[in-house]
Amino acid sequence: MDIAVLGGGHGCYAAAADLSEAGHRVRLWRRDAQALQPVIDAGAITLKDARGAREVPIFLASADIGQVLRGAELIVIPSPAIAQQDIARAMAPHLVDGQVVFLPPGTFGAYVMAQLVRAAGNRARVLWAETGTLPYLARKHGVREVNVTIRAIHLPTGVYPASQADAALAVIARAYPAVHACGDALSGALMNAGPIIHPPLMVMNAAPLQHFDKWDIHTEGTQPSVRAVTDALDRERVAIREALGYGAPHYPLADHYNNDRWMYGDAHKKLQKSGDWREHIDLHTHRYISEDTEIGLALQASVARWAGVDAPITQGLLAIVGGFLGRDLRRGPRTLESLGLADLTPAALQQRLHLGA
């Protein structure tokens, strides 16, 4: 299958290498041509995992997004949510009928990006989908080298418009057999693990993160008190999903720590053992704040308000992060209020997500 991978981060390089090794014709786009040049020159990415290191040829690497998107049946965008608006505008002139865009994860980007492309004047019938996590726990080890610690075994995926879910999932499953339907795009957004895992780790490890040059929030930073808050936050996520009528499985985050039933299976110990997450984290700029809190947790808080679900942990963490950032995160860019959806009735929102608009 012809697949375009858009972005230059850990998940993007992992996707380009992994999908290429699986036999797909992968075109990798990155807007920073200079940073992409090592991949262009070598024509390959070094993929490392439990099987060792090997060179994986990439069909095409280019900073020309039109060239990368041309002929692609599936477009995979494992980039952070903060990049989605710019990517949507760059994609808009080039998308055509029948293409499927997959956001792992999306943070409601399936809806947001679709609206931006439409606003740019492109009326192509494109299907948008998003899941709850990256298909890989991965970290780049060099300019064209990526280490994959583990691959997802479950990828619950919501589709926009939901009426076309079967068609979208059939395409995505050819690249990622772990995908399965979880409803519409908002359901997919409420599967996102980042806004549940990372805000408590950032808030409750704020002092060591600012004191030490490098700190592993998943090892020293994951203590019983942190886990208790994380579990409470996740219960609020599940309560919101249930209030909106979304069914199980909800993939409770406790399974990530306690057993092998979560999206990655038994991943937490492997994540800790890898050492790849002992890193410098800036509390003001890291994507755990800019993506998972300012966008993801703010979205969850707004949906809780709209659905009338009591979510004190969600609201409290958002307020604390807003306190050290110096701004009110309840007015974030991806709340239902900011997206113009807060005044819709549940039936009207469901219809919009099902049929598209």
Short mmCIF file of C-alpha atoms in Angstrom, two decimals, residues 132-313:
data_model
loop_
_atom_site.label_atom_id
_atom_site.label_comp_id
_atom_site.label_asym_id
_atom_site.label_seq_id
_atom_site.Cartn_x
_atom_site.Cartn_y
_atom_site.Cartn_z
CA GLY A 132 -5.74 6.37 21.75
CA THR A 133 -1.95 6.17 21.54
CA LEU A 134 1.02 5.99 19.24
CA PRO A 135 1.42 2.52 17.72
CA TYR A 136 4.92 2.56 19.20
CA LEU A 137 6.73 3.45 22.38
CA ALA A 138 9.73 4.92 20.57
CA ARG A 139 12.60 7.36 20.90
CA LYS A 140 14.99 8.63 18.25
CA HIS A 141 18.62 7.80 18.98
CA GLY A 142 20.10 9.81 16.11
CA VAL A 143 19.30 11.91 13.07
CA ARG A 144 17.96 8.86 11.22
CA GLU A 145 17.87 6.21 13.96
CA VAL A 146 14.84 5.23 16.04
CA ASN A 147 14.46 2.74 18.86
CA VAL A 148 11.10 0.99 19.32
CA THR A 149 10.61 -0.37 22.83
CA ILE A 150 7.19 -1.93 22.20
CA ARG A 151 4.36 -1.93 19.66
CA ALA A 152 0.67 -1.49 20.42
CA ILE A 153 -1.53 -4.57 20.36
CA HIS A 154 -4.86 -2.67 20.63
CA LEU A 155 -5.63 0.58 18.80
CA PRO A 156 -9.23 1.68 19.54
CA THR A 157 -10.07 4.06 16.70
CA GLY A 158 -12.80 6.63 16.12
CA VAL A 159 -13.68 7.90 12.65
CA TYR A 160 -14.96 11.19 11.26
CA PRO A 161 -17.51 10.99 9.79
CA ALA A 162 -18.48 7.90 11.80
CA SER A 163 -20.88 6.79 9.07
CA GLN A 164 -17.79 5.82 7.03
CA ALA A 165 -16.00 3.96 9.83
CA ASP A 166 -15.97 0.56 8.13
CA ALA A 167 -14.31 1.93 5.00
CA ALA A 168 -11.68 3.88 6.96
CA LEU A 169 -10.82 1.03 9.31
CA ALA A 170 -10.47 -1.44 6.46
CA VAL A 171 -7.71 0.73 4.98
CA ILE A 172 -5.96 1.42 8.29
CA ALA A 173 -6.04 -2.26 9.28
CA ARG A 174 -3.89 -3.14 6.27
CA ALA A 175 -1.11 -1.13 7.93
CA TYR A 176 -2.09 -1.57 11.57
CA PRO A 177 -4.01 -4.82 12.20
CA ALA A 178 -4.42 -3.82 15.88
CA VAL A 179 -7.05 -1.16 15.04
CA HIS A 180 -10.65 -1.72 16.05
CA ALA A 181 -13.71 0.50 16.03
CA CYS A 182 -14.58 2.59 19.08
CA GLY A 183 -17.17 4.92 17.56
CA ASP A 184 -16.86 8.51 16.39
CA ALA A 185 -13.95 10.95 16.57
CA LEU A 186 -14.84 12.21 20.05
CA SER A 187 -14.82 8.65 21.34
CA GLY A 188 -11.40 8.22 19.77
CA ALA A 189 -10.23 11.44 21.44
CA LEU A 190 -11.46 10.20 24.82
CA MET A 191 -9.32 7.07 24.38
CA ASN A 192 -6.18 9.22 24.29
CA ALA A 193 -3.87 8.04 27.07
CA GLY A 194 -1.55 11.08 27.04
CA PRO A 195 -3.89 13.47 28.88
CA ILE A 196 -4.32 10.84 31.60
CA ILE A 197 -0.73 9.64 32.06
CA HIS A 198 1.22 12.86 31.67
CA PRO A 199 -0.50 15.75 33.53
CA PRO A 200 -0.33 14.02 36.95
CA LEU A 201 3.30 13.07 36.30
CA MET A 202 4.16 16.65 35.35
CA VAL A 203 2.33 18.30 38.23
CA MET A 204 3.38 15.88 40.95
CA ASN A 205 7.01 15.77 39.73
CA ALA A 206 7.28 19.51 39.08
CA ALA A 207 10.03 20.13 41.67
CA PRO A 208 12.43 17.33 40.58
CA LEU A 209 11.76 18.14 36.91
CA GLN A 210 12.95 21.68 37.52
CA HIS A 211 15.78 20.67 39.84
CA PHE A 212 17.44 17.80 37.94
CA ASP A 213 18.84 17.99 34.43
CA LYS A 214 17.21 14.63 33.62
CA TRP A 215 14.41 12.83 35.43
CA ASP A 216 12.50 9.65 34.63
CA ILE A 217 8.87 10.37 35.39
CA HIS A 218 7.97 6.74 34.68
CA THR A 219 10.42 5.28 37.22
CA GLU A 220 11.25 7.50 40.21
CA GLY A 221 8.34 9.75 39.25
CA THR A 222 5.65 7.07 39.37
CA GLN A 223 5.00 6.55 43.07
CA PRO A 224 1.79 5.31 44.78
CA SER A 225 0.45 8.82 45.36
CA VAL A 226 0.91 9.66 41.68
CA ARG A 227 -0.72 6.42 40.62
CA ALA A 228 -3.70 7.15 42.87
CA VAL A 229 -4.27 10.50 41.18
CA THR A 230 -3.80 8.97 37.73
CA ASP A 231 -6.38 6.27 38.48
CA ALA A 232 -8.85 8.88 39.75
CA LEU A 233 -8.31 10.99 36.64
CA ASP A 234 -8.89 7.96 34.44
CA ARG A 235 -12.11 7.10 36.27
CA GLU A 236 -13.34 10.57 35.32
CA ARG A 237 -12.45 9.89 31.67
CA VAL A 238 -14.42 6.65 31.75
CA ALA A 239 -17.36 8.39 33.45
CA ILE A 240 -17.39 10.99 30.67
CA ARG A 241 -17.33 8.26 28.02
CA GLU A 242 -20.21 6.45 29.69
CA ALA A 243 -22.22 9.67 30.02
CA LEU A 244 -21.86 10.16 26.25
CA GLY A 245 -22.99 6.60 25.57
CA TYR A 246 -19.64 5.20 24.46
CA GLY A 247 -19.28 1.55 25.33
CA ALA A 248 -16.50 -0.66 26.63
CA PRO A 249 -13.70 -1.45 26.32
CA HIS A 250 -12.52 1.85 27.78
CA TYR A 251 -8.94 0.61 28.26
CA PRO A 252 -8.55 1.76 31.89
CA LEU A 253 -5.03 3.01 32.42
CA ALA A 254 -4.60 0.82 35.50
CA ASP A 255 -4.16 -2.06 33.06
CA HIS A 256 -1.03 -0.34 31.73
CA TYR A 257 0.58 -0.72 35.15
CA ASN A 258 -1.00 -3.89 36.47
CA ASN A 259 -1.40 -6.43 33.65
CA ASP A 260 -1.12 -7.07 29.92
CA ARG A 261 -4.62 -6.03 28.83
CA TRP A 262 -3.84 -2.42 27.89
CA MET A 263 -3.09 -0.99 24.43
CA TYR A 264 0.59 -1.96 24.56
CA GLY A 265 0.16 -5.15 26.55
CA ASP A 266 2.71 -5.48 29.36
CA ALA A 267 4.62 -2.28 28.58
CA HIS A 268 5.39 -0.32 31.73
CA LYS A 269 8.36 -2.44 32.87
CA LYS A 270 9.83 -2.40 29.34
CA LEU A 271 9.43 1.37 29.19
CA GLN A 272 11.30 1.74 32.49
CA LYS A 273 14.02 -0.73 31.51
CA SER A 274 14.75 1.03 28.20
CA GLY A 275 16.08 4.18 29.90
CA ASP A 276 14.83 6.22 26.94
CA TRP A 277 12.48 8.24 29.13
CA ARG A 278 15.16 9.59 31.45
CA GLU A 279 15.17 13.00 29.86
CA HIS A 280 15.10 16.74 30.33
CA ILE A 281 11.54 18.05 30.53
CA ASP A 282 10.75 21.76 30.47
CA LEU A 283 7.51 22.34 32.36
CA HIS A 284 6.55 25.21 30.07
CA THR A 285 7.33 23.80 26.63
CA HIS A 286 7.31 19.99 26.69
CA ARG A 287 4.55 18.33 24.69
CA TYR A 288 3.25 16.66 27.87
CA ILE A 289 2.10 20.18 28.74
CA SER A 290 1.51 21.82 25.34
CA GLU A 291 -0.26 18.80 23.87
CA ASP A 292 -1.53 16.53 26.62
CA THR A 293 -2.56 19.22 29.11
CA GLU A 294 -3.27 22.48 27.28
CA ILE A 295 -5.08 20.61 24.49
CA GLY A 296 -5.97 17.10 25.66
CA LEU A 297 -6.87 17.65 29.30
CA ALA A 298 -8.60 20.92 28.48
CA LEU A 299 -10.73 19.05 25.93
CA GLN A 300 -11.64 16.44 28.53
CA ALA A 301 -12.54 19.16 31.03
CA SER A 302 -14.78 20.90 28.52
CA VAL A 303 -16.57 17.68 27.60
CA ALA A 304 -17.13 16.99 31.30
CA ARG A 305 -18.68 20.46 31.73
CA TRP A 306 -20.86 19.98 28.66
CA ALA A 307 -22.00 16.50 29.73
CA GLY A 308 -22.57 17.49 33.36
CA VAL A 309 -20.00 15.01 34.70
CA ASP A 310 -18.26 15.87 37.96
CA ALA A 311 -14.53 15.82 37.19
CA PRO A 312 -12.62 17.50 40.05
CA ILE A 313 -9.26 15.85 39.28
#
